[in-house]
mmCIF file of C-alpha atoms in Angstrom:
data_model
loop_
_atom_site.group_PDB
_atom_site.id
_atom_site.type_symbol
_atom_site.label_atom_id
_atom_site.label_comp_id
_atom_site.label_asym_id
_atom_site.label_seq_id
_atom_site.Cartn_x
_atom_site.Cartn_y
_atom_site.Cartn_z
ATOM 1 C CA MET M 3 -16.023 -12.183 17.289
ATOM 2 C CA LYS M 4 -15.589 -8.762 18.794
ATOM 3 C CA ILE M 5 -12.111 -7.455 17.556
ATOM 4 C CA LEU M 6 -10.600 -4.212 18.284
ATOM 5 C CA MET M 7 -8.740 -2.573 15.192
ATOM 6 C CA LEU M 8 -6.555 0.226 15.027
ATOM 7 C CA THR M 9 -5.054 1.762 11.989
ATOM 8 C CA PRO M 10 -2.631 4.785 11.568
ATOM 9 C CA TYR M 11 -4.805 6.675 9.211
ATOM 10 C CA LEU M 12 -8.561 6.949 8.481
ATOM 11 C CA PRO M 13 -9.790 4.146 6.250
ATOM 12 C CA TYR M 14 -11.655 6.701 4.097
ATOM 13 C CA PRO M 15 -11.179 8.796 1.641
ATOM 14 C CA LEU M 16 -10.215 6.057 -0.746
ATOM 15 C CA TYR M 17 -6.881 7.686 -1.460
ATOM 16 C CA SER M 18 -4.181 5.731 -0.514
ATOM 17 C CA GLY M 19 -3.742 1.677 -0.307
ATOM 18 C CA GLY M 20 -4.347 1.582 2.923
ATOM 19 C CA GLN M 21 -7.305 3.216 3.090
ATOM 20 C CA ILE M 22 -8.775 0.879 0.709
ATOM 21 C CA ARG M 23 -7.572 -2.137 2.011
ATOM 22 C CA SER M 24 -8.679 -1.351 5.265
ATOM 23 C CA TYR M 25 -12.468 -0.090 4.016
ATOM 24 C CA ASN M 26 -12.656 -3.041 1.866
ATOM 25 C CA LEU M 27 -12.268 -5.489 4.628
ATOM 26 C CA LEU M 28 -14.129 -3.535 7.451
ATOM 27 C CA LYS M 29 -17.191 -3.434 4.730
ATOM 28 C CA ASN M 30 -16.930 -7.567 4.509
ATOM 29 C CA LEU M 31 -15.915 -8.583 7.892
ATOM 30 C CA SER M 32 -18.372 -6.506 9.103
ATOM 31 C CA LYS M 33 -21.388 -8.850 8.012
ATOM 32 C CA LYS M 34 -19.685 -11.591 10.403
ATOM 33 C CA HIS M 35 -17.787 -9.177 13.236
ATOM 34 C CA GLN M 36 -18.225 -6.655 15.848
ATOM 35 C CA ILE M 37 -15.605 -4.153 14.995
ATOM 36 C CA THR M 38 -14.644 -1.584 17.335
ATOM 37 C CA LEU M 39 -12.068 1.305 14.568
ATOM 38 C CA PHE M 40 -9.371 3.552 16.541
ATOM 39 C CA SER M 41 -7.740 5.797 14.099
ATOM 40 C CA PHE M 42 -5.632 8.546 13.425
ATOM 41 C CA ILE M 43 -6.771 11.748 11.972
ATOM 42 C CA ARG M 44 -4.683 14.634 10.852
ATOM 43 C CA SER M 45 -6.609 17.487 10.908
ATOM 44 C CA ASP M 46 -10.155 17.144 12.095
ATOM 45 C CA LYS M 47 -11.921 17.673 9.010
ATOM 46 C CA GLU M 48 -11.820 14.063 8.347
ATOM 47 C CA ILE M 49 -14.322 13.565 10.767
ATOM 48 C CA GLU M 50 -16.897 14.494 8.227
ATOM 49 C CA TYR M 51 -16.005 11.269 7.006
ATOM 50 C CA LEU M 52 -16.504 8.853 10.113
ATOM 51 C CA LYS M 53 -20.523 8.999 8.370
ATOM 52 C CA ASN M 54 -19.044 6.821 5.796
ATOM 53 C CA LEU M 55 -17.526 3.825 7.863
ATOM 54 C CA ARG M 56 -20.059 3.546 10.745
ATOM 55 C CA PRO M 57 -22.241 1.281 9.203
ATOM 56 C CA PHE M 58 -20.351 -1.102 9.271
ATOM 57 C CA CYS M 59 -18.333 -0.601 12.588
ATOM 58 C CA ARG M 60 -19.445 -1.097 16.467
ATOM 59 C CA GLU M 61 -17.894 2.169 16.958
ATOM 60 C CA VAL M 62 -15.023 4.453 15.597
ATOM 61 C CA ARG M 63 -13.061 6.460 17.345
ATOM 62 C CA VAL M 64 -10.059 8.984 16.078
ATOM 63 C CA PHE M 65 -6.947 10.410 17.400
ATOM 64 C CA ARG M 66 -5.198 13.157 16.379
ATOM 65 C CA ARG M 67 -1.944 12.791 15.020
ATOM 66 C CA ARG M 68 1.251 14.883 15.719
ATOM 67 C CA GLN M 69 2.398 16.732 11.923
ATOM 68 C CA PRO M 70 5.340 15.508 11.504
ATOM 69 C CA TRP M 71 7.883 17.967 11.740
ATOM 70 C CA ASP M 72 6.657 18.838 15.442
ATOM 71 C CA PRO M 73 9.450 19.151 17.685
ATOM 72 C CA ARG M 74 8.609 17.151 19.566
ATOM 73 C CA ASN M 75 8.497 13.727 17.013
ATOM 74 C CA LEU M 76 12.372 15.409 16.373
ATOM 75 C CA LEU M 77 13.211 15.178 19.750
ATOM 76 C CA LEU M 78 11.795 11.924 20.367
ATOM 77 C CA ALA M 79 13.774 10.425 17.856
ATOM 78 C CA LEU M 80 17.186 11.969 17.895
ATOM 79 C CA PHE M 81 17.325 11.686 22.042
ATOM 80 C CA THR M 82 14.795 8.430 22.413
ATOM 81 C CA PRO M 83 15.438 4.674 20.940
ATOM 82 C CA TYR M 84 12.149 5.328 18.879
ATOM 83 C CA PRO M 85 12.736 6.266 15.010
ATOM 84 C CA PHE M 86 11.212 8.901 13.389
ATOM 85 C CA LEU M 87 8.089 6.233 12.381
ATOM 86 C CA VAL M 88 7.115 5.706 15.844
ATOM 87 C CA SER M 89 7.729 9.271 17.071
ATOM 88 C CA ILE M 90 4.803 10.112 14.818
ATOM 89 C CA TYR M 91 2.921 7.531 16.348
ATOM 90 C CA LEU M 92 3.283 8.024 20.119
ATOM 91 C CA SER M 93 0.306 8.988 21.653
ATOM 92 C CA ARG M 94 -0.263 9.179 25.469
ATOM 93 C CA SER M 95 -4.378 9.551 24.113
ATOM 94 C CA PHE M 96 -4.396 6.857 21.829
ATOM 95 C CA ARG M 97 -2.823 4.192 24.775
ATOM 96 C CA ARG M 98 -5.308 5.159 27.682
ATOM 97 C CA ALA M 99 -8.363 4.732 25.197
ATOM 98 C CA ILE M 100 -6.816 1.456 24.066
ATOM 99 C CA THR M 101 -6.447 -0.082 27.714
ATOM 100 C CA GLU M 102 -10.064 1.447 28.925
ATOM 101 C CA GLU M 103 -11.645 -0.699 25.906
ATOM 102 C CA LEU M 104 -9.685 -3.241 26.384
ATOM 103 C CA ALA M 105 -10.563 -3.179 30.009
ATOM 104 C CA SER M 106 -14.755 -2.965 29.504
ATOM 105 C CA GLY M 107 -15.344 -4.798 25.936
ATOM 106 C CA ASN M 108 -14.728 -8.545 26.562
ATOM 107 C CA TYR M 109 -12.319 -8.112 22.947
ATOM 108 C CA ASP M 110 -11.721 -11.560 21.348
ATOM 109 C CA LEU M 111 -8.745 -10.269 19.335
ATOM 110 C CA ILE M 112 -6.796 -7.482 18.194
ATOM 111 C CA HIS M 113 -6.040 -6.273 14.722
ATOM 112 C CA ALA M 114 -2.993 -3.623 14.050
ATOM 113 C CA GLU M 115 -2.541 -2.512 10.815
ATOM 114 C CA THR M 116 1.002 -1.731 11.098
ATOM 115 C CA PHE M 117 3.850 -2.079 13.219
ATOM 116 C CA TYR M 118 4.483 1.458 14.123
ATOM 117 C CA ILE M 119 0.779 2.278 16.134
ATOM 118 C CA MET M 120 1.992 -1.113 18.300
ATOM 119 C CA PRO M 121 3.709 1.136 21.033
ATOM 120 C CA ASN M 122 0.721 2.412 21.711
ATOM 121 C CA LEU M 123 -0.966 -1.540 22.777
ATOM 122 C CA PRO M 124 -0.517 -1.917 26.685
ATOM 123 C CA GLN M 125 0.265 -5.224 27.752
ATOM 124 C CA THR M 126 -2.438 -7.881 27.497
ATOM 125 C CA LYS M 127 -3.741 -11.590 26.772
ATOM 126 C CA ILE M 128 -5.685 -10.923 24.247
ATOM 127 C CA PRO M 129 -4.323 -11.771 20.481
ATOM 128 C CA THR M 130 -2.867 -9.658 18.278
ATOM 129 C CA LEU M 131 -2.947 -9.923 14.413
ATOM 130 C CA LEU M 132 -0.015 -7.532 13.310
ATOM 131 C CA VAL M 133 -0.540 -6.634 10.022
ATOM 132 C CA GLU M 134 2.289 -5.611 7.612
ATOM 133 C CA GLN M 135 1.703 -3.960 4.790
ATOM 134 C CA THR M 136 4.869 -3.830 3.407
ATOM 135 C CA ILE M 137 8.792 -4.438 5.401
ATOM 136 C CA GLU M 138 9.431 -0.658 6.626
ATOM 137 C CA TYR M 139 12.723 -0.844 6.828
ATOM 138 C CA LEU M 140 13.722 -1.964 3.422
ATOM 139 C CA VAL M 141 11.678 1.010 1.856
ATOM 140 C CA TYR M 142 13.401 3.695 3.974
ATOM 141 C CA GLN M 143 16.607 1.606 3.784
ATOM 142 C CA GLN M 144 16.459 2.929 0.146
ATOM 143 C CA PHE M 145 15.486 6.152 0.351
ATOM 144 C CA VAL M 146 18.248 6.603 2.681
ATOM 145 C CA ARG M 147 20.973 5.317 -0.241
ATOM 146 C CA ASP M 148 19.495 7.733 -2.962
ATOM 147 C CA PHE M 149 19.170 10.843 -0.677
ATOM 148 C CA LYS M 150 21.809 13.183 -2.264
ATOM 149 C CA PHE M 151 22.777 14.617 0.997
ATOM 150 C CA TRP M 152 25.151 13.439 2.578
ATOM 151 C CA PRO M 153 25.965 15.455 6.120
ATOM 152 C CA VAL M 154 22.371 13.729 6.891
ATOM 153 C CA LYS M 155 23.395 10.668 5.831
ATOM 154 C CA PRO M 156 25.008 8.850 9.177
ATOM 155 C CA LEU M 157 21.640 10.267 11.267
ATOM 156 C CA LEU M 158 19.510 8.805 8.353
ATOM 157 C CA TYR M 159 21.106 5.230 8.478
ATOM 158 C CA PHE M 160 20.967 5.588 12.365
ATOM 159 C CA ASP M 161 17.203 5.987 12.306
ATOM 160 C CA VAL M 162 16.307 2.850 9.495
ATOM 161 C CA LEU M 163 18.277 0.971 12.058
ATOM 162 C CA LYS M 164 16.076 2.159 14.817
ATOM 163 C CA ILE M 165 12.872 1.282 12.515
ATOM 164 C CA ASN M 166 14.748 -2.379 12.207
ATOM 165 C CA LEU M 167 14.974 -2.669 15.410
ATOM 166 C CA TRP M 168 11.182 -2.016 16.346
ATOM 167 C CA GLU M 169 9.525 -3.975 13.467
ATOM 168 C CA LYS M 170 11.348 -6.807 14.442
ATOM 169 C CA TYR M 171 10.514 -6.636 17.688
ATOM 170 C CA PHE M 172 7.076 -5.973 17.349
ATOM 171 C CA TRP M 173 6.716 -8.770 14.827
ATOM 172 C CA ARG M 174 8.370 -10.426 18.075
ATOM 173 C CA ARG M 175 5.192 -9.469 20.575
ATOM 174 C CA ALA M 176 2.371 -9.798 18.271
ATOM 175 C CA SER M 177 0.195 -13.042 19.005
ATOM 176 C CA ARG M 178 0.454 -13.909 14.554
ATOM 177 C CA LEU M 179 1.486 -11.645 11.508
ATOM 178 C CA ALA M 180 -0.200 -10.955 8.246
ATOM 179 C CA ALA M 181 1.801 -10.115 5.016
ATOM 180 C CA MET M 182 1.247 -8.763 1.785
ATOM 181 C CA SER M 183 3.421 -11.656 -0.569
ATOM 182 C CA ASP M 184 5.429 -14.951 -0.078
ATOM 183 C CA SER M 185 8.606 -13.568 0.080
ATOM 184 C CA ASP M 186 7.529 -10.914 2.161
ATOM 185 C CA ARG M 187 6.657 -13.850 4.621
ATOM 186 C CA GLN M 188 9.796 -15.747 3.861
ATOM 187 C CA MET M 189 11.284 -12.276 4.861
ATOM 188 C CA MET M 190 9.615 -12.057 8.496
ATOM 189 C CA ASN M 191 10.043 -15.638 9.067
ATOM 190 C CA GLN M 192 13.735 -15.492 9.530
ATOM 191 C CA SER M 193 13.372 -13.346 11.661
ATOM 192 C CA VAL M 194 10.579 -14.760 14.145
ATOM 193 C CA LYS M 195 10.788 -18.059 13.711
ATOM 194 C CA ASP M 196 8.737 -19.660 16.383
ATOM 195 C CA LYS M 197 5.563 -16.693 14.889
ATOM 196 C CA LYS M 198 2.904 -18.393 11.481
ATOM 197 C CA VAL M 199 2.716 -15.575 9.483
ATOM 198 C CA ASP M 200 0.037 -15.383 6.805
ATOM 199 C CA VAL M 201 -0.190 -14.587 3.549
ATOM 200 C CA VAL M 202 -3.663 -12.044 3.119
ATOM 201 C CA ALA M 203 -2.790 -9.613 -0.081
ATOM 202 C CA ASN M 204 -4.498 -7.051 -1.075
ATOM 203 C CA GLY M 205 -7.064 -6.821 -3.061
ATOM 204 C CA VAL M 206 -9.662 -4.694 -5.634
ATOM 205 C CA ASP M 207 -13.403 -4.514 -5.975
ATOM 206 C CA SER M 208 -13.679 -6.392 -9.555
ATOM 207 C CA ASP M 209 -16.669 -4.852 -10.570
ATOM 208 C CA TYR M 210 -15.923 -1.737 -9.800
ATOM 209 C CA PHE M 211 -13.730 -1.841 -12.321
ATOM 210 C CA SER M 212 -15.218 -3.942 -14.796
ATOM 211 C CA ARG M 213 -16.697 -1.714 -17.441
ATOM 212 C CA VAL M 214 -13.967 0.132 -17.868
ATOM 213 C CA LYS M 215 -12.938 0.447 -21.636
ATOM 214 C CA PRO M 216 -9.139 0.664 -21.827
ATOM 215 C CA ARG M 217 -8.330 2.682 -25.285
ATOM 216 C CA ALA M 218 -6.016 0.927 -28.483
ATOM 217 C CA GLY M 219 -4.099 4.369 -28.683
ATOM 218 C CA LYS M 220 -0.240 5.154 -27.822
ATOM 219 C CA ILE M 221 -1.195 6.272 -24.270
ATOM 220 C CA VAL M 222 1.448 5.193 -21.443
ATOM 221 C CA LEU M 223 0.217 5.272 -17.904
ATOM 222 C CA PHE M 224 1.636 5.588 -14.594
ATOM 223 C CA ILE M 225 -0.719 5.225 -11.493
ATOM 224 C CA GLY M 226 0.797 6.245 -7.829
ATOM 225 C CA ASN M 227 0.175 8.473 -4.634
ATOM 226 C CA PHE M 228 3.448 10.524 -4.311
ATOM 227 C CA LYS M 229 3.444 10.326 -0.640
ATOM 228 C CA TRP M 230 4.723 6.936 -1.071
ATOM 229 C CA LEU M 231 9.194 6.909 -1.510
ATOM 230 C CA PRO M 232 8.958 4.092 -4.333
ATOM 231 C CA ASN M 233 6.397 5.621 -6.338
ATOM 232 C CA ARG M 234 8.172 8.927 -6.734
ATOM 233 C CA ASP M 235 11.264 6.926 -7.541
ATOM 234 C CA ALA M 236 9.400 4.620 -10.247
ATOM 235 C CA ALA M 237 7.847 7.736 -11.546
ATOM 236 C CA GLN M 238 10.989 9.775 -12.098
ATOM 237 C CA PHE M 239 12.709 6.282 -13.580
ATOM 238 C CA LEU M 240 9.981 5.874 -16.758
ATOM 239 C CA ALA M 241 10.561 9.695 -17.440
ATOM 240 C CA LYS M 242 14.281 10.022 -17.244
ATOM 241 C CA ALA M 243 15.303 7.002 -18.625
ATOM 242 C CA ILE M 244 12.688 4.334 -19.783
ATOM 243 C CA TRP M 245 10.151 6.911 -21.476
ATOM 244 C CA PRO M 246 13.483 8.420 -24.344
ATOM 245 C CA LYS M 247 13.279 4.819 -24.938
ATOM 246 C CA ILE M 248 9.753 4.236 -26.568
ATOM 247 C CA ILE M 249 9.549 7.993 -27.791
ATOM 248 C CA VAL M 250 12.551 6.495 -30.613
ATOM 249 C CA ARG M 251 9.540 4.211 -31.550
ATOM 250 C CA PHE M 252 6.298 6.026 -31.028
ATOM 251 C CA PRO M 253 7.722 9.405 -30.957
ATOM 252 C CA ARG M 254 3.695 10.782 -30.988
ATOM 253 C CA ALA M 255 2.953 8.333 -28.208
ATOM 254 C CA ARG M 256 2.032 10.081 -24.594
ATOM 255 C CA LEU M 257 2.698 9.218 -21.366
ATOM 256 C CA LEU M 258 0.451 10.185 -18.572
ATOM 257 C CA ILE M 259 1.555 10.121 -14.496
ATOM 258 C CA VAL M 260 -1.471 10.443 -12.275
ATOM 259 C CA GLY M 261 -1.550 10.131 -8.168
ATOM 260 C CA ARG M 262 -1.878 12.656 -5.228
ATOM 261 C CA ASN M 263 0.725 14.927 -3.886
ATOM 262 C CA PRO M 264 3.070 15.143 -6.658
ATOM 263 C CA THR M 265 6.347 16.869 -5.276
ATOM 264 C CA LYS M 266 8.073 19.243 -6.631
ATOM 265 C CA GLU M 267 10.710 16.278 -8.467
ATOM 266 C CA ILE M 268 7.612 14.990 -10.187
ATOM 267 C CA LEU M 269 5.514 18.517 -11.259
ATOM 268 C CA GLN M 270 9.270 18.848 -12.788
ATOM 269 C CA LEU M 271 8.782 15.926 -15.191
ATOM 270 C CA VAL M 272 6.348 17.658 -17.082
ATOM 271 C CA GLN M 273 7.431 18.073 -20.736
ATOM 272 C CA ALA M 274 6.376 17.888 -24.733
ATOM 273 C CA GLY M 275 4.371 14.563 -24.445
ATOM 274 C CA ILE M 276 4.488 13.842 -20.660
ATOM 275 C CA LYS M 277 1.235 15.257 -18.858
ATOM 276 C CA ILE M 278 1.090 15.496 -14.782
ATOM 277 C CA GLU M 279 -2.164 15.290 -13.080
ATOM 278 C CA GLY M 280 -2.413 14.860 -9.855
ATOM 279 C CA ASN M 281 -6.061 13.961 -8.153
ATOM 280 C CA VAL M 282 -8.373 12.451 -9.741
ATOM 281 C CA ALA M 283 -11.863 12.065 -8.664
ATOM 282 C CA ASP M 284 -12.025 8.495 -10.680
ATOM 283 C CA ILE M 285 -9.444 6.973 -11.699
ATOM 284 C CA ARG M 286 -10.858 4.369 -13.883
ATOM 285 C CA THR M 287 -11.331 7.559 -16.417
ATOM 286 C CA ALA M 288 -7.107 7.456 -16.253
ATOM 287 C CA PHE M 289 -7.297 3.891 -17.173
ATOM 288 C CA ALA M 290 -10.113 4.035 -20.234
ATOM 289 C CA ARG M 291 -7.524 7.090 -21.634
ATOM 290 C CA ALA M 292 -4.500 4.574 -21.723
ATOM 291 C CA SER M 293 -3.378 2.005 -23.823
ATOM 292 C CA VAL M 294 -0.750 0.146 -21.008
ATOM 293 C CA LEU M 295 0.001 0.594 -17.143
ATOM 294 C CA LEU M 296 3.922 0.410 -16.953
ATOM 295 C CA ALA M 297 5.485 0.342 -13.356
ATOM 296 C CA PRO M 298 8.683 -0.155 -12.698
ATOM 297 C CA ILE M 299 8.645 -0.011 -9.295
ATOM 298 C CA ARG M 300 12.080 -0.978 -7.825
ATOM 299 C CA ASN M 301 11.771 -0.979 -3.941
ATOM 300 C CA GLY M 302 8.673 -1.166 -1.737
ATOM 301 C CA ARG M 303 7.369 -4.275 -1.089
ATOM 302 C CA GLY M 304 3.309 -5.761 -0.416
ATOM 303 C CA THR M 305 0.852 -5.967 -3.632
ATOM 304 C CA LYS M 306 0.434 -2.565 -5.637
ATOM 305 C CA TYR M 307 -2.627 -1.426 -5.998
ATOM 306 C CA LYS M 308 -2.348 0.402 -9.221
ATOM 307 C CA VAL M 309 -1.213 -3.525 -11.163
ATOM 308 C CA LEU M 310 -4.517 -4.984 -9.609
ATOM 309 C CA GLU M 311 -6.630 -2.443 -10.524
ATOM 310 C CA ALA M 312 -5.231 -2.364 -14.327
ATOM 311 C CA MET M 313 -5.588 -5.582 -14.054
ATOM 312 C CA ALA M 314 -9.283 -5.686 -13.465
ATOM 313 C CA SER M 315 -9.777 -3.086 -16.050
ATOM 314 C CA GLY M 316 -8.618 -5.126 -18.880
ATOM 315 C CA LEU M 317 -5.615 -2.638 -19.530
ATOM 316 C CA PRO M 318 -2.096 -4.290 -20.158
ATOM 317 C CA VAL M 319 0.020 -3.712 -17.354
ATOM 318 C CA VAL M 320 4.030 -3.569 -17.949
ATOM 319 C CA THR M 321 6.549 -3.588 -14.842
ATOM 320 C CA THR M 322 9.019 -5.558 -12.812
ATOM 321 C CA LYS M 323 9.054 -8.625 -10.849
ATOM 322 C CA LEU M 324 8.963 -6.189 -7.495
ATOM 323 C CA GLY M 325 5.429 -4.571 -9.238
ATOM 324 C CA ILE M 326 3.472 -8.173 -9.322
ATOM 325 C CA GLU M 327 4.711 -9.382 -5.907
ATOM 326 C CA GLY M 328 1.933 -10.506 -4.080
ATOM 327 C CA ILE M 329 -0.032 -11.792 -7.454
ATOM 328 C CA ASP M 330 -0.183 -14.941 -8.853
ATOM 329 C CA ALA M 331 0.073 -13.641 -12.255
ATOM 330 C CA LYS M 332 1.396 -15.654 -14.859
ATOM 331 C CA ASP M 333 1.907 -15.017 -17.679
ATOM 332 C CA SER M 334 -0.673 -12.376 -18.709
ATOM 333 C CA VAL M 335 1.918 -9.416 -17.383
ATOM 334 C CA LEU M 336 5.232 -8.484 -19.165
ATOM 335 C CA VAL M 337 7.558 -8.366 -17.044
ATOM 336 C CA ALA M 338 11.102 -6.736 -17.318
ATOM 337 C CA GLU M 339 13.811 -4.938 -14.886
ATOM 338 C CA SER M 340 16.067 -2.770 -17.127
ATOM 339 C CA ALA M 341 14.763 0.415 -18.694
ATOM 340 C CA GLU M 342 16.031 -0.752 -22.161
ATOM 341 C CA ALA M 343 14.228 -4.043 -21.139
ATOM 342 C CA LEU M 344 10.957 -2.299 -19.525
ATOM 343 C CA ALA M 345 10.495 -0.282 -22.838
ATOM 344 C CA GLY M 346 10.890 -2.752 -25.383
ATOM 345 C CA GLN M 347 7.988 -4.458 -23.325
ATOM 346 C CA ALA M 348 5.830 -1.755 -23.188
ATOM 347 C CA ILE M 349 6.599 -1.180 -26.629
ATOM 348 C CA ARG M 350 5.442 -4.613 -28.215
ATOM 349 C CA VAL M 351 2.121 -3.841 -26.153
ATOM 350 C CA LEU M 352 1.550 -0.603 -28.371
ATOM 351 C CA GLU M 353 2.919 -2.140 -31.789
ATOM 352 C CA ASN M 354 0.859 -5.303 -30.930
ATOM 353 C CA ARG M 355 -3.326 -5.322 -30.438
ATOM 354 C CA GLN M 356 -3.654 -8.900 -29.882
ATOM 355 C CA LEU M 357 -1.260 -9.146 -27.567
ATOM 356 C CA SER M 358 -3.016 -6.243 -25.994
ATOM 357 C CA ARG M 359 -5.713 -7.716 -25.674
ATOM 358 C CA ARG M 360 -4.633 -11.430 -24.616
ATOM 359 C CA LEU M 361 -2.655 -10.032 -21.838
ATOM 360 C CA ALA M 362 -5.905 -7.893 -20.541
ATOM 361 C CA ALA M 363 -8.338 -10.750 -20.580
ATOM 362 C CA LYS M 364 -5.832 -12.769 -19.444
ATOM 363 C CA ALA M 365 -5.535 -10.347 -16.047
ATOM 364 C CA LYS M 366 -9.441 -9.718 -15.811
ATOM 365 C CA LYS M 367 -9.576 -13.642 -15.519
ATOM 366 C CA ILE M 368 -7.274 -13.876 -12.870
ATOM 367 C CA VAL M 369 -7.956 -10.968 -10.691
ATOM 368 C CA TYR M 370 -11.922 -11.854 -10.667
ATOM 369 C CA ARG M 371 -10.984 -15.347 -9.326
ATOM 370 C CA GLN M 372 -8.214 -14.390 -6.995
ATOM 371 C CA TYR M 373 -8.235 -11.242 -5.921
ATOM 372 C CA ASN M 374 -11.535 -9.640 -5.207
ATOM 373 C CA TRP M 375 -12.260 -8.383 -2.113
ATOM 374 C CA GLY M 376 -14.628 -10.802 -0.860
ATOM 375 C CA ASN M 377 -12.062 -13.890 -1.231
ATOM 376 C CA ILE M 378 -9.319 -11.855 0.645
ATOM 377 C CA SER M 379 -11.390 -11.234 3.344
ATOM 378 C CA ASN M 380 -12.619 -14.477 3.815
ATOM 379 C CA ARG M 381 -8.482 -15.309 3.648
ATOM 380 C CA LEU M 382 -8.516 -12.544 6.901
ATOM 381 C CA ASN M 383 -11.509 -14.467 8.572
ATOM 382 C CA LEU M 384 -10.087 -17.668 9.029
ATOM 383 C CA VAL M 385 -6.895 -16.467 10.283
ATOM 384 C CA TYR M 386 -9.366 -14.355 12.740
ATOM 385 C CA GLN M 387 -10.727 -17.496 13.897
ATOM 386 C CA GLN M 388 -8.106 -19.798 14.113
ATOM 387 C CA LEU M 389 -5.972 -16.599 16.400
ATOM 388 C CA GLY M 390 -9.458 -15.230 18.095
ATOM 389 C CA GLY M 391 -10.718 -19.377 18.827
ATOM 390 C CA ALA M 392 -14.450 -19.114 18.281
#
């Protein structure tokens, strides 16, 4: 099939969950389809990475995205129906290029990652698959609830309302939808009962992580890209509410917080026993230094890469129900919700080597069977075939 894929980021380098997902899907699906990729970039420096994507694409074209605090974005968000998230990606050149490509390309299918690039898509009879990596309005709603500066809150809540309305509008406009988890699928189906919503979860390069050998000490690990609001919340919840309970039992334990783009609030978590590391060249080295992954995710939907990668690495995982959303983890992961219960589960792993080994072995087996990128790509390919009719 001939497919036009639209992404709000360049799928390389593999810094964010979205980049990891899109890159691995391109890599696998290019064996069966001709894919043209249109992506937004944040700076011209990203052009050097096109060479990493061209082997999998018929053509790759990139378009400069405005910086978030560009005055035009603020004006659009304040004085038009568009929310701030959508205004960043409104682009005449992107829309014009899509229109011209569809007119001349004889495409079977359009694959759009995230609803907020959909306003650039012209009216077309070509089937469109909209993939929602998370339900955005829920993420921003939680952010606004926690926002401390009250004078701005009404404006932010109004923006969340606009995100909600536009997100659901584009769910209705797409030919078919894909979600990361069954709970997201159910929520989307409540809003668009006449649309088919497939679950195409995130995956992991199981071979890449198979050689990791986690250590048997008392090192608790948290991993996340701190551009994503739920990761900031989880890291602060861990350091402030959970960690003090763990060190009562293990005073010499250490907490390692790893992730790109640490904010001022994250860097301020550093203290005796807590270390923050930003960019790590090879994330496997972090897994190899740890004894347990503790991922106390409290908001944000979709499948969490940090959990899948830890499972593939043979590192025991303690997380919340939201942390394993979209993962059929069975009894291979320890789950809790409160700070006290999460600390208790982490302590169980740290003091019981037999439990640690058992969890790691079960998790590794599940990931290899169900969540390698080959299997995930096959699921998406089936959706392509059904939607594109080829």
